[in-house]
mmCIF file of C-alpha atoms and ligand atoms in Angstrom:
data_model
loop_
_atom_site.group_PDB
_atom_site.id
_atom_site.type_symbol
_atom_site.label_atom_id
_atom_site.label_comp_id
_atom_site.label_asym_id
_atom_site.label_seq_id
_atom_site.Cartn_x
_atom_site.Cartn_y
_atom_site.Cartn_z
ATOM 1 C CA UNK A 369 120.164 108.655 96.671
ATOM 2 C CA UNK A 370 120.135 104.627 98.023
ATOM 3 C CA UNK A 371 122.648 102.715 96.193
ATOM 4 C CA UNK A 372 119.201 100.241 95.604
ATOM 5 C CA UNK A 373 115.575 101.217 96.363
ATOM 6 C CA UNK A 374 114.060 99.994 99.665
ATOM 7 C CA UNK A 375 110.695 98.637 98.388
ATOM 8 C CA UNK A 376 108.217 98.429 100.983
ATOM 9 C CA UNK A 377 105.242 97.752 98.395
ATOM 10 C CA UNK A 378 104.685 94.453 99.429
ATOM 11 C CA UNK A 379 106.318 91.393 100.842
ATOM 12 C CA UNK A 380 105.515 89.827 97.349
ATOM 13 C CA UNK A 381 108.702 91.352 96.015
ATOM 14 C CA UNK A 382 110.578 89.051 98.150
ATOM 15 C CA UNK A 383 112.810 87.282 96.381
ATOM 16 C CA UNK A 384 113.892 83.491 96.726
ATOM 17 C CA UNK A 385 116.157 82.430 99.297
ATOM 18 C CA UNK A 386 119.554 80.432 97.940
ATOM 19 C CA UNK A 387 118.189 77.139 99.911
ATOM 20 C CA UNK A 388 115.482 77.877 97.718
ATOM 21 C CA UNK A 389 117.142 78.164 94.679
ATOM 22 C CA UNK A 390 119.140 74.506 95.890
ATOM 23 C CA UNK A 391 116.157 72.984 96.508
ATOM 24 C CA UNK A 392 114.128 74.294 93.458
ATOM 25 C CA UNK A 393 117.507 72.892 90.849
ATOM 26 C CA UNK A 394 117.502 69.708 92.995
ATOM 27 C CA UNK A 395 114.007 69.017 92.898
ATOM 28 C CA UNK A 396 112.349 65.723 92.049
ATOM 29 C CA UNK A 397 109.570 66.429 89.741
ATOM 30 C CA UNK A 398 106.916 64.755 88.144
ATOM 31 C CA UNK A 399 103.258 65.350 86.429
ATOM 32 C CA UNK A 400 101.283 66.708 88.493
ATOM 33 C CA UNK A 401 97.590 66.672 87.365
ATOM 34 C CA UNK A 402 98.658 63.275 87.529
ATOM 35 C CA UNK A 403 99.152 63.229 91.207
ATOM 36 C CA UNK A 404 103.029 62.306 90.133
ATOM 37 C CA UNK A 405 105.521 65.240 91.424
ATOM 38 C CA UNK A 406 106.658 63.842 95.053
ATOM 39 C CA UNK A 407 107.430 67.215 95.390
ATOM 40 C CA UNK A 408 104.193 68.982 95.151
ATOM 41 C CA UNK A 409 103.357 66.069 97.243
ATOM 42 C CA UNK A 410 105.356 66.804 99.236
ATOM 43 C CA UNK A 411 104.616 70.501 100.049
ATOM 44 C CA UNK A 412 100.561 69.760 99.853
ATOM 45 C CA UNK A 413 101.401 66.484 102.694
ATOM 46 C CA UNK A 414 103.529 69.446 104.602
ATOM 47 C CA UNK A 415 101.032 72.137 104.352
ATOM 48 C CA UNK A 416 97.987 70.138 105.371
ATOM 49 C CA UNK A 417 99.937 68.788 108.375
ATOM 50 C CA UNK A 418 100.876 72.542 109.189
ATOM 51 C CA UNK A 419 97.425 73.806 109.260
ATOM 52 C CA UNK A 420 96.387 70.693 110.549
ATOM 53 C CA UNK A 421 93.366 69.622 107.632
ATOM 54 C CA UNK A 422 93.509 66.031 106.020
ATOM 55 C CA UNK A 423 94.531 67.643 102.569
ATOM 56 C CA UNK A 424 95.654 70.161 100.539
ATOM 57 C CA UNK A 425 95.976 71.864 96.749
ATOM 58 C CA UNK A 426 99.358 73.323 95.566
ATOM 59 C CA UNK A 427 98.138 76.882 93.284
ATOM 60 C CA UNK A 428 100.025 79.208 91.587
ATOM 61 C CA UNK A 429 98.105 81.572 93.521
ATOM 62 C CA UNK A 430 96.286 83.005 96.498
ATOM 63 C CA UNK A 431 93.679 84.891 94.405
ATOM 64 C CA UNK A 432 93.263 81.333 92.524
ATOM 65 C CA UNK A 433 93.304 79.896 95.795
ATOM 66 C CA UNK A 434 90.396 81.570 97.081
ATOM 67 C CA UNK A 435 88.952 81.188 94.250
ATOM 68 C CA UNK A 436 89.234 77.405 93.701
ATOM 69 C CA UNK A 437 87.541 77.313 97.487
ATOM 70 C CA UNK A 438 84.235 79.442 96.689
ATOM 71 C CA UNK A 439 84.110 76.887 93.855
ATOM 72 C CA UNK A 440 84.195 74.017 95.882
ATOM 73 C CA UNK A 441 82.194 75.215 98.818
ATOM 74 C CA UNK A 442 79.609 76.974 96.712
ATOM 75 C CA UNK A 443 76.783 76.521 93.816
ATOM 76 C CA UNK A 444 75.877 79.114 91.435
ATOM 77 C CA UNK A 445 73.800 81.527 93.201
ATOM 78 C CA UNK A 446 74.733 80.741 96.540
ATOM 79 C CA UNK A 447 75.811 83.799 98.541
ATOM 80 C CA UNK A 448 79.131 84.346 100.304
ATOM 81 C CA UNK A 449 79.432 87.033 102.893
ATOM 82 C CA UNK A 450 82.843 88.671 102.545
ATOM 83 C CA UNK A 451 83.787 91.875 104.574
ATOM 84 C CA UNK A 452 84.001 95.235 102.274
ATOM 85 C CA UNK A 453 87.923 95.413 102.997
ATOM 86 C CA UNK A 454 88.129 92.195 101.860
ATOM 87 C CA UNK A 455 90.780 90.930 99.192
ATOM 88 C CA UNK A 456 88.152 88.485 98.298
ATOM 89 C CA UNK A 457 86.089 91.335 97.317
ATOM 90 C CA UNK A 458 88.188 94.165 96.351
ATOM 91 C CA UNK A 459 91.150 92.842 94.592
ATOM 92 C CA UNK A 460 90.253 89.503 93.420
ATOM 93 C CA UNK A 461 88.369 91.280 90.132
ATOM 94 C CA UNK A 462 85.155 89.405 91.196
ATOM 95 C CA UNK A 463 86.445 86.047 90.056
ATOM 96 C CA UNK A 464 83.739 84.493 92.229
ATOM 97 C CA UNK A 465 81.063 86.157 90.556
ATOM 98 C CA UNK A 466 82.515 85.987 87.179
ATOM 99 C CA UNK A 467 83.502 82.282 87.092
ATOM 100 C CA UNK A 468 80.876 80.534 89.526
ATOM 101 C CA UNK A 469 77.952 82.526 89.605
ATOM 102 C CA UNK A 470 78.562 83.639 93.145
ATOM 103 C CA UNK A 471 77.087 86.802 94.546
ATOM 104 C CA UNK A 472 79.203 88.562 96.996
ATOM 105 C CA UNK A 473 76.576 90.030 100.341
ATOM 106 C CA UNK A 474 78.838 92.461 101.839
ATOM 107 C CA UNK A 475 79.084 93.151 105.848
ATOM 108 C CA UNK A 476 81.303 95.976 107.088
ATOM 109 C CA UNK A 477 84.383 95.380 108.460
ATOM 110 C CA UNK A 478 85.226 96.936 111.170
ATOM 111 C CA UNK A 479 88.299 98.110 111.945
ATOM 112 C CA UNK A 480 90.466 95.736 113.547
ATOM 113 C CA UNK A 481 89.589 93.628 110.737
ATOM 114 C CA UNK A 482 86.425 91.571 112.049
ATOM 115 C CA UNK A 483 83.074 91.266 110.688
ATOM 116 C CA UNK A 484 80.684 92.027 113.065
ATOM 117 C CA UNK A 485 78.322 88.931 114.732
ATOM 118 C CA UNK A 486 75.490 90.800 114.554
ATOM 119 C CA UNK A 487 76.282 92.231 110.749
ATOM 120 C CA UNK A 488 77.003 88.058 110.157
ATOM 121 C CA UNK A 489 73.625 87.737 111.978
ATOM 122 C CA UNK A 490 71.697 90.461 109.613
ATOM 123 C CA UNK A 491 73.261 89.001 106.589
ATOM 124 C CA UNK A 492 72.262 85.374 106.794
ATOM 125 C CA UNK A 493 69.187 84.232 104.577
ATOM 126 C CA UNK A 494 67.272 81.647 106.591
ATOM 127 C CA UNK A 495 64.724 80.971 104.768
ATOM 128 C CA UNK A 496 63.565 78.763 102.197
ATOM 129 C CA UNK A 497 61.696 81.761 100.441
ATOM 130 C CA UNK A 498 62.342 81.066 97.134
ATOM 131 C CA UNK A 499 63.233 84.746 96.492
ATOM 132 C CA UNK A 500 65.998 84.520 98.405
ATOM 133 C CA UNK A 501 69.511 83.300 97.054
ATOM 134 C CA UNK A 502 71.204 80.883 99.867
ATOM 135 C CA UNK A 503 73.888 81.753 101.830
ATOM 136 C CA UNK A 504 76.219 79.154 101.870
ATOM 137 C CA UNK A 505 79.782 80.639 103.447
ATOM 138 C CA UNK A 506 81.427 82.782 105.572
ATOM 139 C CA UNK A 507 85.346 84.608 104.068
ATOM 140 C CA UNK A 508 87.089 85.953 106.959
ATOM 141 C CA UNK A 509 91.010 87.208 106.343
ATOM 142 C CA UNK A 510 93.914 86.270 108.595
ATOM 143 C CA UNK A 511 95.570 88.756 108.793
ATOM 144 C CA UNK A 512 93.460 91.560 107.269
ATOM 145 C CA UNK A 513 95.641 93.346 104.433
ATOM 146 C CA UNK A 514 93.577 96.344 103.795
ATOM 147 C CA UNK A 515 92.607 96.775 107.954
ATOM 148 C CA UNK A 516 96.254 97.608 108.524
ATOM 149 C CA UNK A 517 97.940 93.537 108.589
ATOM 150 C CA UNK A 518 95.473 92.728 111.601
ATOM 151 C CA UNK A 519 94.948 89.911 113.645
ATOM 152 C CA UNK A 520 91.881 87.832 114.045
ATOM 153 C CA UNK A 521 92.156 86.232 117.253
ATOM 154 C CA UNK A 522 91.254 82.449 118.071
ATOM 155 C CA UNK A 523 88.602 83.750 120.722
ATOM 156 C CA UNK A 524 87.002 85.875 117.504
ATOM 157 C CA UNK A 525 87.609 83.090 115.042
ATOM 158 C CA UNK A 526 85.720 80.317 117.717
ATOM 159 C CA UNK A 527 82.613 82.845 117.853
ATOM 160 C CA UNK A 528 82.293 83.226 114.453
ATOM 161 C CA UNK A 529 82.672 78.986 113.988
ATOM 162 C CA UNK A 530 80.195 78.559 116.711
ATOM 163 C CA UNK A 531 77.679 80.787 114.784
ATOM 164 C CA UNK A 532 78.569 79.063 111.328
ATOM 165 C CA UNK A 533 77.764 75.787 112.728
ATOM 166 C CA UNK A 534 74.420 76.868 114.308
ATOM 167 C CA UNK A 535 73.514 78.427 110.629
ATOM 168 C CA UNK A 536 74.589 75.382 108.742
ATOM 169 C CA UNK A 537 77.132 77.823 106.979
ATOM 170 C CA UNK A 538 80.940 76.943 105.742
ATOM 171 C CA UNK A 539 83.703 79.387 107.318
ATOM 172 C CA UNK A 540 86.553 80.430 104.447
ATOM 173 C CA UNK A 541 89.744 81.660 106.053
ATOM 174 C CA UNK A 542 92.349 83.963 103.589
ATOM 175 C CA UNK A 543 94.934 83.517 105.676
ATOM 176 C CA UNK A 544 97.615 84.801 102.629
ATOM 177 C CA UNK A 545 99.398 85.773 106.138
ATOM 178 C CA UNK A 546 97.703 83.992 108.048
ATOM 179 C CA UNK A 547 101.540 82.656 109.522
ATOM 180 C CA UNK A 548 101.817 86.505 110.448
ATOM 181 C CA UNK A 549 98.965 85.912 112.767
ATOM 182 C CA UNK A 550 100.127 82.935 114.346
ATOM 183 C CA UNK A 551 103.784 84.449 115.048
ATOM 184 C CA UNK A 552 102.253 88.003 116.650
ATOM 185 C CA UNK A 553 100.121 85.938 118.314
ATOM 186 C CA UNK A 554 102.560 83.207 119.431
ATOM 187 C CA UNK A 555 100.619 80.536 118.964
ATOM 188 C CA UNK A 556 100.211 77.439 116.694
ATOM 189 C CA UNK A 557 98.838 78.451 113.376
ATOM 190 C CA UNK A 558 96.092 75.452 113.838
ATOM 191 C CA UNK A 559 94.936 77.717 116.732
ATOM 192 C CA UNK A 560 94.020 80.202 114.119
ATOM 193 C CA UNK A 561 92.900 77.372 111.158
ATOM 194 C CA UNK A 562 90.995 74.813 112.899
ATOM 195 C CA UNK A 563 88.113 77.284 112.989
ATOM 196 C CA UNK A 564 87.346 77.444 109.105
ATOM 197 C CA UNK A 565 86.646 74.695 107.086
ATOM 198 C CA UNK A 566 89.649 75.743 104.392
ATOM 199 C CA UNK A 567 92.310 77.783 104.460
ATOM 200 C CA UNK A 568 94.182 79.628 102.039
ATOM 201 C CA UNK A 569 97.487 80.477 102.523
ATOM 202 C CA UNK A 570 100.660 82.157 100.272
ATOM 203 C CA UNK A 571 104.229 80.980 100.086
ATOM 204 C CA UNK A 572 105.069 83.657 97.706
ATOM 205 C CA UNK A 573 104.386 86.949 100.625
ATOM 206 C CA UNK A 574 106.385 86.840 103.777
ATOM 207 C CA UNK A 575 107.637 83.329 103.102
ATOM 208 C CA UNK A 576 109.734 84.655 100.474
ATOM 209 C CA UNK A 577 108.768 81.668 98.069
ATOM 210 C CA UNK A 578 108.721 82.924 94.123
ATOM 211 C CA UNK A 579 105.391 81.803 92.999
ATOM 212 C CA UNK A 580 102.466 80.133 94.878
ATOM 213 C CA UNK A 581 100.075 79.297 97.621
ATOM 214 C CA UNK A 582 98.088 76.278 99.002
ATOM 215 C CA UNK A 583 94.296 75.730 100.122
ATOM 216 C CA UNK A 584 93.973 73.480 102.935
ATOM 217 C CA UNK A 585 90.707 71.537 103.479
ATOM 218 C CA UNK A 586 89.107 68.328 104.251
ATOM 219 C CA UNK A 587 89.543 65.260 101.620
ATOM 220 C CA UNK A 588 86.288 65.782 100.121
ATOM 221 C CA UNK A 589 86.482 69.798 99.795
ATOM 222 C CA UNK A 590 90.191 68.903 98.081
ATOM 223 C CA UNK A 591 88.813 66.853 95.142
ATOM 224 C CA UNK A 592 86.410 69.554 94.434
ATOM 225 C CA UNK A 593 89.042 72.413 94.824
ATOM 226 C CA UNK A 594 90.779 70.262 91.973
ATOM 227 C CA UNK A 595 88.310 70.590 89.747
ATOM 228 C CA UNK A 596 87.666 74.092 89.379
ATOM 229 C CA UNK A 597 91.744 74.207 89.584
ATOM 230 C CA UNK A 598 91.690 72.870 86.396
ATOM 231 C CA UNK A 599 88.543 74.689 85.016
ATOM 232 C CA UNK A 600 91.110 77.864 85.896
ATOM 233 C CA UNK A 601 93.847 76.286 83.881
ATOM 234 C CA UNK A 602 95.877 75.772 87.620
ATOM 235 C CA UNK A 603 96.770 72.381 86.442
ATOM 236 C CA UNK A 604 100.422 72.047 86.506
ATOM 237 C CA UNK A 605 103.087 69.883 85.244
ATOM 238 C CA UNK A 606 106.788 69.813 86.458
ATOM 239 C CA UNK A 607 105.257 72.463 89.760
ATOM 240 C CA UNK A 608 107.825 70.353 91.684
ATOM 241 C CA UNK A 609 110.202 72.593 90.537
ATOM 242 C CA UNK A 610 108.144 75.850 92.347
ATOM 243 C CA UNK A 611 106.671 73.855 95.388
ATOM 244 C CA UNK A 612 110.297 72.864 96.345
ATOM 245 C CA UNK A 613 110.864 76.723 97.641
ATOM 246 C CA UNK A 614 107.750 76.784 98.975
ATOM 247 C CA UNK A 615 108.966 73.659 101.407
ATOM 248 C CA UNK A 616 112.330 75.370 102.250
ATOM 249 C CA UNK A 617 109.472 78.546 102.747
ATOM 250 C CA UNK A 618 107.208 76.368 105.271
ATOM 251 C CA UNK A 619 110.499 74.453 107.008
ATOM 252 C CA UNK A 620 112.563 77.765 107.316
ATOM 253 C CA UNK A 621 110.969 81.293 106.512
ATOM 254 C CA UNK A 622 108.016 81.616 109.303
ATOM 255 C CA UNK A 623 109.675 82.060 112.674
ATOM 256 C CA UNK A 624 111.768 84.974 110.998
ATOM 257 C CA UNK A 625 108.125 86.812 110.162
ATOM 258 C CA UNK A 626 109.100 88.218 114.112
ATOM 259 C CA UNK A 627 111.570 90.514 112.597
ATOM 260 C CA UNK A 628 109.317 92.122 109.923
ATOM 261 C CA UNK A 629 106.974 92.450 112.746
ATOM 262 C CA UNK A 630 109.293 94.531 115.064
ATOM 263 C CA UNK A 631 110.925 96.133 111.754
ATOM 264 C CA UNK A 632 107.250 97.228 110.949
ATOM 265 C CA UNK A 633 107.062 98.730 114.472
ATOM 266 C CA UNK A 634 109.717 100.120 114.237
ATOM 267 C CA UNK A 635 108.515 102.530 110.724
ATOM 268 C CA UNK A 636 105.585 102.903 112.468
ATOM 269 C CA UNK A 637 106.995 104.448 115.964
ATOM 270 C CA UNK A 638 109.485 106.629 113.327
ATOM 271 C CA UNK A 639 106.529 107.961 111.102
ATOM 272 C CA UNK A 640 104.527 108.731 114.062
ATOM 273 C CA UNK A 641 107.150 111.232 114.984
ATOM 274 C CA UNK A 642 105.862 113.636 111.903
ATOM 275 C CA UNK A 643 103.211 115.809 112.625
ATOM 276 C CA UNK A 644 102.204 115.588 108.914
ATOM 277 C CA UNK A 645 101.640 112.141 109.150
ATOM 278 C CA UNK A 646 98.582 110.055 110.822
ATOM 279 C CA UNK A 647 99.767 106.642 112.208
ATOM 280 C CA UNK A 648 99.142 104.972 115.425
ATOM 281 C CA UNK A 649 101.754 102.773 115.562
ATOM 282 C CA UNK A 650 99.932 100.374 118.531
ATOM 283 C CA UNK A 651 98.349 99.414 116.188
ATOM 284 C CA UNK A 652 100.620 97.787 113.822
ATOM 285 C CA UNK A 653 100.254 94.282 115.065
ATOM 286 C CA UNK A 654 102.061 92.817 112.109
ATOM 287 C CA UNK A 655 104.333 93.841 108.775
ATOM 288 C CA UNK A 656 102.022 96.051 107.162
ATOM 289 C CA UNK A 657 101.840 99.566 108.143
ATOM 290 C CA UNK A 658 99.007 101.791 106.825
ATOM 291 C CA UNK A 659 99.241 105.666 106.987
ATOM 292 C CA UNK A 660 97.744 109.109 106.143
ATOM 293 C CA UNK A 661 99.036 112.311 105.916
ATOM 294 C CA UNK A 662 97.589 115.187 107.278
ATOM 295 C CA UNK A 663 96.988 118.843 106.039
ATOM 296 C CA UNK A 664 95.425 117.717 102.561
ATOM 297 C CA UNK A 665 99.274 116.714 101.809
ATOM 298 C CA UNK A 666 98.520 113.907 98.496
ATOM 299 C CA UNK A 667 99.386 110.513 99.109
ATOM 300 C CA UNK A 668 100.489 110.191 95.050
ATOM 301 C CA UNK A 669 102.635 113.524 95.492
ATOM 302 C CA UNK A 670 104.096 111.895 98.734
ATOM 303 C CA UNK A 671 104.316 108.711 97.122
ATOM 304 C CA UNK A 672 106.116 110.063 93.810
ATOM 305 C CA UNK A 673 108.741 112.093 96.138
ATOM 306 C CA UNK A 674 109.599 108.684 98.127
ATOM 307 C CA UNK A 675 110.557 106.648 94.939
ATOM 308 C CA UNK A 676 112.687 109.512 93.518
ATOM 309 C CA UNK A 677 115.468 109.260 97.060
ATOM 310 C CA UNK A 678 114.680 105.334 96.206
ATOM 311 C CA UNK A 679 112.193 104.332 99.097
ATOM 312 C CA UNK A 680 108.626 102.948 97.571
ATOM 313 C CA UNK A 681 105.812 102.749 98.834
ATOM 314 C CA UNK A 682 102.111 102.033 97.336
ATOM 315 C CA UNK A 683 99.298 104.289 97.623
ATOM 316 C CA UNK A 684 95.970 102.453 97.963
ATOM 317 C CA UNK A 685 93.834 104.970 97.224
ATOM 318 C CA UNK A 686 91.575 107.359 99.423
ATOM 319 C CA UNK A 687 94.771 108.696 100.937
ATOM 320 C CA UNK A 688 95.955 105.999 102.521
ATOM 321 C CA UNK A 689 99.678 104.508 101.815
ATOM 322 C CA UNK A 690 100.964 100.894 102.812
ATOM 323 C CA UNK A 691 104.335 99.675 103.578
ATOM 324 C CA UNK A 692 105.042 96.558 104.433
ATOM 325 C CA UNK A 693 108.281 95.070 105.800
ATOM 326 C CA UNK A 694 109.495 91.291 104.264
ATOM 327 C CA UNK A 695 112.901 89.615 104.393
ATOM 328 C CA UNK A 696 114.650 92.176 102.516
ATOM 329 C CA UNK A 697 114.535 94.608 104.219
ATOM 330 C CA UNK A 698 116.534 95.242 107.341
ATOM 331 C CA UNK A 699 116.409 98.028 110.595
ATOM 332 C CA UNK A 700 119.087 99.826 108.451
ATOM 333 C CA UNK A 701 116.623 100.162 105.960
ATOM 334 C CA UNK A 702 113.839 101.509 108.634
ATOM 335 C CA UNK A 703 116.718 104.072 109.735
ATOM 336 C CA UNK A 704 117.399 105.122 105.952
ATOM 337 C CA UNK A 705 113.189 104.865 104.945
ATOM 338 C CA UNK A 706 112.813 107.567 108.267
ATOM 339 C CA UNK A 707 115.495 109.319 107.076
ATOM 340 C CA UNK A 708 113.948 110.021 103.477
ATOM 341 C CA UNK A 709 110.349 110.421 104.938
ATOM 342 C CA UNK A 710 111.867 113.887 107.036
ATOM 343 C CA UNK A 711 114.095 115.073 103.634
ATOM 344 C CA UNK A 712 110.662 115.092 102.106
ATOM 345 C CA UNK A 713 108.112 116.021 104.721
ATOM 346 C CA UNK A 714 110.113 119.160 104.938
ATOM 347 C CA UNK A 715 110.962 119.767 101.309
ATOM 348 C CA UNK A 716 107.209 118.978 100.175
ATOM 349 C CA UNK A 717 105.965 121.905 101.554
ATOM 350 C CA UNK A 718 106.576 124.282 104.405
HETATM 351 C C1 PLP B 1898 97.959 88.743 98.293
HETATM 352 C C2 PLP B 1898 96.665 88.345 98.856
HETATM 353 C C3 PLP B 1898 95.854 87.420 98.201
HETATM 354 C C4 PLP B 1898 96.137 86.912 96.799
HETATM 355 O O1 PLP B 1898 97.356 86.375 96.572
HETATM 356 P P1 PLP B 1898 98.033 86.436 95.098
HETATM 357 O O2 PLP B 1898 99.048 85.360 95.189
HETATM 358 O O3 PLP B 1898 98.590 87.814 94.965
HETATM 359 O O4 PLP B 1898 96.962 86.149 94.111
HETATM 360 C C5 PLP B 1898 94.691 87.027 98.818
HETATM 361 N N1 PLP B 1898 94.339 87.527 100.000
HETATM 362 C C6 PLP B 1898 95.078 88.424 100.661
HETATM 363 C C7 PLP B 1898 94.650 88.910 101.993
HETATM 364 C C8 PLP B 1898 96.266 88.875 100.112
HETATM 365 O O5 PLP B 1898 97.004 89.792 100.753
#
């Protein structure tokens, strides 16, 4: 048994940093549905610049994030087209839909994570039939959680801008990792953002931050995105005291992503060396590693015998498990999770 667990769930379980907690006792702090905490100023100033938009909205958030955008860049019964692996679609309990009148017209995404151009192509409503609802936006994901943590590339992110424009359609980026991306890729994240009209991104993932996120968009699209922030009850006071970690997370937490990245290559390349288990670790471009076992072994069984020798993982369903590597844990940790995947490969069975 681990003297703590490893918890490879998700990089949300990161916990805050001690310049964080500095910065968080230290902050200056004001009201800020008044516009009056320099520090969420601060951080919103910061993030904008980073992703290089003219402004941006501090959220406690990503789902309320992307949520606060579809709101802003959509009326009711406009039509966004969101890719089936989507978080947008699949774990955002259809807040679109729910709160905005929104319909979701779902493409396939394949699997590195793309949406097709010619599924894009098929799914675009131009016409001014009145039987048709209008589609109004494009939600791509940067990088793509349930596709394994992978990378949209600028070259794929231009195309799908270029077609956007010729359509008259607004591009959405989730980019919750979308700081992942930029490090595999080494490039400047505005590479990556300066194709989509907004951006959402989290502070509270790899960035270790405790709570929140920001959208990113131009002036216009902001003041909107405030408004259905409050209509979500998003409206925060003192948030100074939050967004001041999620400046230490901007200023100090991205260029270490690199580590989680070779850590998660690193489970990957070790997993792959079980027959019972299905990986290809080439594929693991960033910190999340998706596998399956093989010989109708059940992820939940698997799953279960992991967390009793202290190592969790989360089972998404149809088989597959995720892991995904964060700022707590360390190539020790790798060594020990490898080491208490072959204790129960072979005492599972066989
Ligand atoms: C985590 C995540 C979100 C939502 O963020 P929360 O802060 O958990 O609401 C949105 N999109 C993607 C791709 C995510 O991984």
């Amino acid at each position: 048994m681990l003297t703590r667990p490893i918890d490879l769930r998700s990089d949300t379980v990161t916990l805050p940093t001690s310049a964080m907690r500095t910065a968080m006792a230290r902050a200056e702090v004001g009201d800020d549905v008044y516009g009056e905490d320099p520090t969420v100023n601060r951080l919103e100033e910061l993030a904008a610049q980073r992703v290089g938009k003219a402004a941006a909205m501090f959220v406690p958030s990503g789902t309320m994030g992307n949520l606060c955008a579809l709101l802003a860049h959509c009326n009711r019964g406009d039509e966004a087209i969101v890719g089936d692996q989507s978080h947008i679609y699949n774990y955002e309990a259809g807040g679109a839909s729910v709160v905005g009148s929104v319909a979701f017209h779902v493409v396939p995404n394949q699997p590195d994570g793309t949406i097709a151009l010619d599924n894009l192509r098929a799914a675009v409503r131009w016409t001014d039939d009145p039987h048709c609802a209008e589609t109004r936006l494009i939600c791509l994901e940067n990088t793509h959680n349930s596709c394994g943590g992978t990378v949209l590339s600028p070259e794929y992110l231009a195309s799908v801008a270029a077609f956007a424009r010729e359509r008259d359609l607004l591009v959405h980026l989730d980019g919750a990792r979308v700081f992942n991306a930029a490090v595999a890729l080494g490039v400047n994240v505005t590479e990556l953002t300066r194709h989509a009209d907004s951006v959402m991104f989290c502070l509270s993932k790899g960035l270790s931050a405790p709570v929140g996120s920001v959208l990113c968009g131009d002036e216009a699209f902001i003041r909107r995105a405030r408004r259905a922030r409050k209509v979500l009850g998003g409206g925060m006071r003192q948030a100074g005291v939050i967004a001041a970690a999620g400046i230490v997370a901007l200023e100090t937490m991205v260029d270490r992503l690199a580590e989680d990245h070779a850590n998660a290559r690193m489970l990957a390349e070790g997993l792959a060396g079980f027959p019972q288990i299905a990986i290809e670790p080439a594929r693991v471009q960033t910190n999340i590693v998706i596998f399956t076992l093989r010989d109708g072994w059940s992820a939940d069984t698997f799953v279960a015998h992991l967390r009793e020798r202290g190592v969790l993982m989360g089972d998404m369903g149809s088989g597959r498990i995720r892991a995904v590597t964060h700022d707590g844990i360390d190539a020790g940790d790798i060594a020990e999770t490898i080491a208490v995947v072959a204790e129960v490969v072979r005492g599972v069975r066989g």
